[in-house]
Amino acid sequence: ITLVSEDIPHSFTLPDYRIQKRVEPGREVVFEFRAEQAGRFEFYCSMTADRCREQGMTGTLIVGPRPPQ
């Protein structure tokens, strides 16, 4: 994942995977993780006292079952 902010500090928060990455304005943060659990997982920006969540900075990570080998 490449996380970029152009205005204020933001974060990528994915509680079910215990991930929280912060990015400063004008910067980018690159990170990887393995989504090993199937399901639907909410992610959001947790900065500025939840104002970002109120403005719709949320999403859903959808992880399908692992295909048979």
PDB file of N, CA and C in Angstrom:
ATOM      1  N   ILE A   1       0.847  -1.158   0.000  1.00  0.00           N
ATOM      2  CA  ILE A   1       0.000   0.000   0.000  1.00  0.00           C
ATOM      3  C   ILE A   1       0.899   1.229   0.000  1.00  0.00           C
ATOM      4  N   THR A   2       0.544   2.207  -0.804  1.00  0.00           N
ATOM      5  CA  THR A   2       1.219   3.500  -0.789  1.00  0.00           C
ATOM      6  C   THR A   2       0.237   4.526  -0.259  1.00  0.00           C
ATOM      7  N   LEU A   3       0.570   5.130   0.858  1.00  0.00           N
ATOM      8  CA  LEU A   3      -0.281   6.112   1.521  1.00  0.00           C
ATOM      9  C   LEU A   3       0.335   7.491   1.306  1.00  0.00           C
ATOM     10  N   VAL A   4      -0.454   8.427   0.754  1.00  0.00           N
ATOM     11  CA  VAL A   4       0.030   9.766   0.427  1.00  0.00           C
ATOM     12  C   VAL A   4      -0.928  10.792   1.013  1.00  0.00           C
ATOM     13  N   SER A   5      -0.382  11.906   1.508  1.00  0.00           N
ATOM     14  CA  SER A   5      -1.208  13.016   1.978  1.00  0.00           C
ATOM     15  C   SER A   5      -0.725  14.306   1.331  1.00  0.00           C
ATOM     16  N   GLU A   6      -1.669  15.119   0.889  1.00  0.00           N
ATOM     17  CA  GLU A   6      -1.318  16.401   0.293  1.00  0.00           C
ATOM     18  C   GLU A   6      -1.688  17.579   1.195  1.00  0.00           C
ATOM     19  N   ASP A   7      -2.563  17.369   2.203  1.00  0.00           N
ATOM     20  CA  ASP A   7      -3.053  18.505   2.972  1.00  0.00           C
ATOM     21  C   ASP A   7      -2.643  18.500   4.442  1.00  0.00           C
ATOM     22  N   ILE A   8      -3.073  17.503   5.196  1.00  0.00           N
ATOM     23  CA  ILE A   8      -2.808  17.403   6.631  1.00  0.00           C
ATOM     24  C   ILE A   8      -2.360  15.975   6.927  1.00  0.00           C
ATOM     25  N   PRO A   9      -1.866  15.702   8.137  1.00  0.00           N
ATOM     26  CA  PRO A   9      -1.539  14.315   8.467  1.00  0.00           C
ATOM     27  C   PRO A   9      -2.780  13.420   8.350  1.00  0.00           C
ATOM     28  N   HIS A  10      -2.588  12.234   7.808  1.00  0.00           N
ATOM     29  CA  HIS A  10      -3.647  11.242   7.697  1.00  0.00           C
ATOM     30  C   HIS A  10      -3.098   9.888   8.143  1.00  0.00           C
ATOM     31  N   SER A  11      -3.999   8.930   8.285  1.00  0.00           N
ATOM     32  CA  SER A  11      -3.560   7.584   8.652  1.00  0.00           C
ATOM     33  C   SER A  11      -4.360   6.542   7.883  1.00  0.00           C
ATOM     34  N   PHE A  12      -3.798   5.356   7.814  1.00  0.00           N
ATOM     35  CA  PHE A  12      -4.496   4.167   7.323  1.00  0.00           C
ATOM     36  C   PHE A  12      -4.624   3.281   8.546  1.00  0.00           C
ATOM     37  N   THR A  13      -5.845   3.104   9.030  1.00  0.00           N
ATOM     38  CA  THR A  13      -6.095   2.324  10.234  1.00  0.00           C
ATOM     39  C   THR A  13      -6.969   1.132   9.862  1.00  0.00           C
ATOM     40  N   LEU A  14      -6.451  -0.065  10.111  1.00  0.00           N
ATOM     41  CA  LEU A  14      -7.138  -1.322   9.813  1.00  0.00           C
ATOM     42  C   LEU A  14      -7.112  -2.152  11.102  1.00  0.00           C
ATOM     43  N   PRO A  15      -8.081  -1.895  12.012  1.00  0.00           N
ATOM     44  CA  PRO A  15      -8.028  -2.483  13.347  1.00  0.00           C
ATOM     45  C   PRO A  15      -7.962  -4.010  13.382  1.00  0.00           C
ATOM     46  N   ASP A  16      -8.691  -4.686  12.512  1.00  0.00           N
ATOM     47  CA  ASP A  16      -8.713  -6.154  12.561  1.00  0.00           C
ATOM     48  C   ASP A  16      -7.353  -6.775  12.259  1.00  0.00           C
ATOM     49  N   TYR A  17      -6.486  -6.042  11.600  1.00  0.00           N
ATOM     50  CA  TYR A  17      -5.130  -6.509  11.307  1.00  0.00           C
ATOM     51  C   TYR A  17      -4.087  -5.784  12.157  1.00  0.00           C
ATOM     52  N   ARG A  18      -4.557  -4.960  13.083  1.00  0.00           N
ATOM     53  CA  ARG A  18      -3.683  -4.200  13.986  1.00  0.00           C
ATOM     54  C   ARG A  18      -2.669  -3.352  13.220  1.00  0.00           C
ATOM     55  N   ILE A  19      -3.166  -2.666  12.184  1.00  0.00           N
ATOM     56  CA  ILE A  19      -2.320  -1.804  11.368  1.00  0.00           C
ATOM     57  C   ILE A  19      -2.773  -0.361  11.539  1.00  0.00           C
ATOM     58  N   GLN A  20      -1.819   0.499  11.800  1.00  0.00           N
ATOM     59  CA  GLN A  20      -2.075   1.938  11.793  1.00  0.00           C
ATOM     60  C   GLN A  20      -0.797   2.623  11.311  1.00  0.00           C
ATOM     61  N   LYS A  21      -0.882   3.211  10.138  1.00  0.00           N
ATOM     62  CA  LYS A  21       0.249   3.919   9.542  1.00  0.00           C
ATOM     63  C   LYS A  21      -0.133   5.378   9.378  1.00  0.00           C
ATOM     64  N   ARG A  22       0.785   6.257   9.707  1.00  0.00           N
ATOM     65  CA  ARG A  22       0.549   7.704   9.619  1.00  0.00           C
ATOM     66  C   ARG A  22       1.431   8.282   8.526  1.00  0.00           C
ATOM     67  N   VAL A  23       0.889   9.271   7.806  1.00  0.00           N
ATOM     68  CA  VAL A  23       1.659   9.960   6.775  1.00  0.00           C
ATOM     69  C   VAL A  23       1.527  11.464   6.981  1.00  0.00           C
ATOM     70  N   GLU A  24       2.637  12.159   6.817  1.00  0.00           N
ATOM     71  CA  GLU A  24       2.668  13.615   6.943  1.00  0.00           C
ATOM     72  C   GLU A  24       2.397  14.266   5.590  1.00  0.00           C
ATOM     73  N   PRO A  25       1.935  15.510   5.575  1.00  0.00           N
ATOM     74  CA  PRO A  25       1.660  16.200   4.306  1.00  0.00           C
ATOM     75  C   PRO A  25       2.910  16.260   3.418  1.00  0.00           C
ATOM     76  N   GLY A  26       2.705  16.002   2.134  1.00  0.00           N
ATOM     77  CA  GLY A  26       3.798  16.040   1.179  1.00  0.00           C
ATOM     78  C   GLY A  26       4.701  14.823   1.211  1.00  0.00           C
ATOM     79  N   ARG A  27       4.335  13.822   1.952  1.00  0.00           N
ATOM     80  CA  ARG A  27       5.141  12.600   2.087  1.00  0.00           C
ATOM     81  C   ARG A  27       4.346  11.394   1.612  1.00  0.00           C
ATOM     82  N   GLU A  28       5.033  10.259   1.537  1.00  0.00           N
ATOM     83  CA  GLU A  28       4.343   9.000   1.280  1.00  0.00           C
ATOM     84  C   GLU A  28       4.946   7.929   2.179  1.00  0.00           C
ATOM     85  N   VAL A  29       4.113   6.982   2.539  1.00  0.00           N
ATOM     86  CA  VAL A  29       4.519   5.827   3.336  1.00  0.00           C
ATOM     87  C   VAL A  29       4.130   4.590   2.551  1.00  0.00           C
ATOM     88  N   VAL A  30       5.074   3.680   2.364  1.00  0.00           N
ATOM     89  CA  VAL A  30       4.825   2.443   1.630  1.00  0.00           C
ATOM     90  C   VAL A  30       4.967   1.287   2.619  1.00  0.00           C
ATOM     91  N   PHE A  31       3.968   0.384   2.628  1.00  0.00           N
ATOM     92  CA  PHE A  31       4.042  -0.783   3.504  1.00  0.00           C
ATOM     93  C   PHE A  31       3.289  -1.946   2.885  1.00  0.00           C
ATOM     94  N   GLU A  32       3.612  -3.127   3.352  1.00  0.00           N
ATOM     95  CA  GLU A  32       2.967  -4.364   2.898  1.00  0.00           C
ATOM     96  C   GLU A  32       2.434  -5.120   4.106  1.00  0.00           C
ATOM     97  N   PHE A  33       1.406  -5.907   3.862  1.00  0.00           N
ATOM     98  CA  PHE A  33       0.927  -6.840   4.867  1.00  0.00           C
ATOM     99  C   PHE A  33       0.242  -7.991   4.147  1.00  0.00           C
ATOM    100  N   ARG A  34       0.113  -9.094   4.826  1.00  0.00           N
ATOM    101  CA  ARG A  34      -0.530 -10.276   4.257  1.00  0.00           C
ATOM    102  C   ARG A  34      -1.925 -10.401   4.838  1.00  0.00           C
ATOM    103  N   ALA A  35      -2.926 -10.352   3.980  1.00  0.00           N
ATOM    104  CA  ALA A  35      -4.323 -10.492   4.399  1.00  0.00           C
ATOM    105  C   ALA A  35      -4.675 -11.979   4.398  1.00  0.00           C
ATOM    106  N   GLU A  36      -4.467 -12.620   5.526  1.00  0.00           N
ATOM    107  CA  GLU A  36      -4.647 -14.076   5.617  1.00  0.00           C
ATOM    108  C   GLU A  36      -6.018 -14.500   6.115  1.00  0.00           C
ATOM    109  N   GLN A  37      -6.815 -13.562   6.577  1.00  0.00           N
ATOM    110  CA  GLN A  37      -8.133 -13.890   7.115  1.00  0.00           C
ATOM    111  C   GLN A  37      -9.200 -13.410   6.137  1.00  0.00           C
ATOM    112  N   ALA A  38     -10.065 -14.317   5.672  1.00  0.00           N
ATOM    113  CA  ALA A  38     -11.138 -13.945   4.749  1.00  0.00           C
ATOM    114  C   ALA A  38     -12.216 -13.163   5.484  1.00  0.00           C
ATOM    115  N   GLY A  39     -12.802 -12.209   4.783  1.00  0.00           N
ATOM    116  CA  GLY A  39     -13.889 -11.423   5.367  1.00  0.00           C
ATOM    117  C   GLY A  39     -13.875  -9.993   4.868  1.00  0.00           C
ATOM    118  N   ARG A  40     -14.683  -9.167   5.520  1.00  0.00           N
ATOM    119  CA  ARG A  40     -14.785  -7.736   5.192  1.00  0.00           C
ATOM    120  C   ARG A  40     -14.253  -6.959   6.391  1.00  0.00           C
ATOM    121  N   PHE A  41     -13.333  -6.033   6.133  1.00  0.00           N
ATOM    122  CA  PHE A  41     -12.659  -5.325   7.206  1.00  0.00           C
ATOM    123  C   PHE A  41     -12.678  -3.827   6.925  1.00  0.00           C
ATOM    124  N   GLU A  42     -13.187  -3.048   7.878  1.00  0.00           N
ATOM    125  CA  GLU A  42     -13.250  -1.600   7.725  1.00  0.00           C
ATOM    126  C   GLU A  42     -11.867  -0.998   7.933  1.00  0.00           C
ATOM    127  N   PHE A  43     -11.514  -0.027   7.072  1.00  0.00           N
ATOM    128  CA  PHE A  43     -10.337   0.788   7.315  1.00  0.00           C
ATOM    129  C   PHE A  43     -10.747   2.246   7.250  1.00  0.00           C
ATOM    130  N   TYR A  44      -9.969   3.107   7.886  1.00  0.00           N
ATOM    131  CA  TYR A  44     -10.333   4.521   7.962  1.00  0.00           C
ATOM    132  C   TYR A  44      -9.127   5.362   8.357  1.00  0.00           C
ATOM    133  N   CYS A  45      -9.283   6.670   8.240  1.00  0.00           N
ATOM    134  CA  CYS A  45      -8.309   7.622   8.744  1.00  0.00           C
ATOM    135  C   CYS A  45      -8.706   7.948  10.175  1.00  0.00           C
ATOM    136  N   SER A  46      -7.783   7.779  11.090  1.00  0.00           N
ATOM    137  CA  SER A  46      -8.097   8.011  12.509  1.00  0.00           C
ATOM    138  C   SER A  46      -7.533   9.333  13.029  1.00  0.00           C
ATOM    139  N   MET A  47      -7.128  10.195  12.145  1.00  0.00           N
ATOM    140  CA  MET A  47      -6.530  11.464  12.565  1.00  0.00           C
ATOM    141  C   MET A  47      -7.592  12.524  12.842  1.00  0.00           C
ATOM    142  N   THR A  48      -7.165  13.597  13.454  1.00  0.00           N
ATOM    143  CA  THR A  48      -7.962  14.791  13.757  1.00  0.00           C
ATOM    144  C   THR A  48      -9.288  14.463  14.449  1.00  0.00           C
ATOM    145  N   ALA A  49      -9.187  13.737  15.544  1.00  0.00           N
ATOM    146  CA  ALA A  49     -10.350  13.452  16.409  1.00  0.00           C
ATOM    147  C   ALA A  49     -11.551  12.928  15.629  1.00  0.00           C
ATOM    148  N   ASP A  50     -11.308  11.979  14.766  1.00  0.00           N
ATOM    149  CA  ASP A  50     -12.348  11.308  13.972  1.00  0.00           C
ATOM    150  C   ASP A  50     -13.016  12.216  12.941  1.00  0.00           C
ATOM    151  N   ARG A  51     -12.525  13.425  12.740  1.00  0.00           N
ATOM    152  CA  ARG A  51     -13.121  14.287  11.725  1.00  0.00           C
ATOM    153  C   ARG A  51     -12.998  13.662  10.339  1.00  0.00           C
ATOM    154  N   CYS A  52     -11.903  12.993  10.073  1.00  0.00           N
ATOM    155  CA  CYS A  52     -11.720  12.354   8.766  1.00  0.00           C
ATOM    156  C   CYS A  52     -12.771  11.263   8.538  1.00  0.00           C
ATOM    157  N   ARG A  53     -13.079  10.487   9.568  1.00  0.00           N
ATOM    158  CA  ARG A  53     -14.116   9.453   9.429  1.00  0.00           C
ATOM    159  C   ARG A  53     -15.458  10.082   9.120  1.00  0.00           C
ATOM    160  N   GLU A  54     -15.757  11.208   9.778  1.00  0.00           N
ATOM    161  CA  GLU A  54     -17.020  11.905   9.543  1.00  0.00           C
ATOM    162  C   GLU A  54     -17.107  12.428   8.115  1.00  0.00           C
ATOM    163  N   GLN A  55     -15.964  12.708   7.496  1.00  0.00           N
ATOM    164  CA  GLN A  55     -15.931  13.217   6.130  1.00  0.00           C
ATOM    165  C   GLN A  55     -15.851  12.091   5.095  1.00  0.00           C
ATOM    166  N   GLY A  56     -15.998  10.857   5.535  1.00  0.00           N
ATOM    167  CA  GLY A  56     -16.065   9.744   4.601  1.00  0.00           C
ATOM    168  C   GLY A  56     -14.736   9.112   4.232  1.00  0.00           C
ATOM    169  N   MET A  57     -13.694   9.353   5.000  1.00  0.00           N
ATOM    170  CA  MET A  57     -12.406   8.726   4.719  1.00  0.00           C
ATOM    171  C   MET A  57     -12.392   7.333   5.325  1.00  0.00           C
ATOM    172  N   THR A  58     -13.213   6.474   4.744  1.00  0.00           N
ATOM    173  CA  THR A  58     -13.351   5.095   5.198  1.00  0.00           C
ATOM    174  C   THR A  58     -13.403   4.190   3.981  1.00  0.00           C
ATOM    175  N   GLY A  59     -13.245   2.920   4.215  1.00  0.00           N
ATOM    176  CA  GLY A  59     -13.364   1.955   3.129  1.00  0.00           C
ATOM    177  C   GLY A  59     -13.473   0.556   3.704  1.00  0.00           C
ATOM    178  N   THR A  60     -13.592  -0.409   2.814  1.00  0.00           N
ATOM    179  CA  THR A  60     -13.702  -1.804   3.222  1.00  0.00           C
ATOM    180  C   THR A  60     -12.711  -2.640   2.436  1.00  0.00           C
ATOM    181  N   LEU A  61     -11.881  -3.374   3.158  1.00  0.00           N
ATOM    182  CA  LEU A  61     -10.984  -4.349   2.553  1.00  0.00           C
ATOM    183  C   LEU A  61     -11.752  -5.660   2.491  1.00  0.00           C
ATOM    184  N   ILE A  62     -11.887  -6.211   1.279  1.00  0.00           N
ATOM    185  CA  ILE A  62     -12.608  -7.477   1.104  1.00  0.00           C
ATOM    186  C   ILE A  62     -11.588  -8.550   0.741  1.00  0.00           C
ATOM    187  N   VAL A  63     -11.484  -9.562   1.589  1.00  0.00           N
ATOM    188  CA  VAL A  63     -10.525 -10.646   1.398  1.00  0.00           C
ATOM    189  C   VAL A  63     -11.318 -11.924   1.148  1.00  0.00           C
ATOM    190  N   GLY A  64     -11.122 -12.521  -0.016  1.00  0.00           N
ATOM    191  CA  GLY A  64     -11.808 -13.756  -0.372  1.00  0.00           C
ATOM    192  C   GLY A  64     -11.104 -14.968   0.211  1.00  0.00           C
ATOM    193  N   PRO A  65     -11.780 -16.122   0.169  1.00  0.00           N
ATOM    194  CA  PRO A  65     -11.150 -17.348   0.661  1.00  0.00           C
ATOM    195  C   PRO A  65      -9.968 -17.718  -0.217  1.00  0.00           C
ATOM    196  N   ARG A  66      -9.022 -18.380   0.379  1.00  0.00           N
ATOM    197  CA  ARG A  66      -7.842 -18.824  -0.362  1.00  0.00           C
ATOM    198  C   ARG A  66      -8.235 -19.944  -1.322  1.00  0.00           C
ATOM    199  N   PRO A  67      -7.814 -19.833  -2.587  1.00  0.00           N
ATOM    200  CA  PRO A  67      -8.169 -20.896  -3.545  1.00  0.00           C
ATOM    201  C   PRO A  67      -7.488 -22.214  -3.176  1.00  0.00           C
ATOM    202  N   PRO A  68      -8.136 -23.325  -3.482  1.00  0.00           N
ATOM    203  CA  PRO A  68      -7.531 -24.628  -3.198  1.00  0.00           C
ATOM    204  C   PRO A  68      -6.242 -24.799  -3.991  1.00  0.00           C
ATOM    205  N   GLN A  69      -5.316 -25.513  -3.409  1.00  0.00           N
ATOM    206  CA  GLN A  69      -4.020 -25.727  -4.087  1.00  0.00           C
ATOM    207  C   GLN A  69      -3.950 -27.087  -4.711  1.00  0.00           C
TER     208      GLN A  69
END
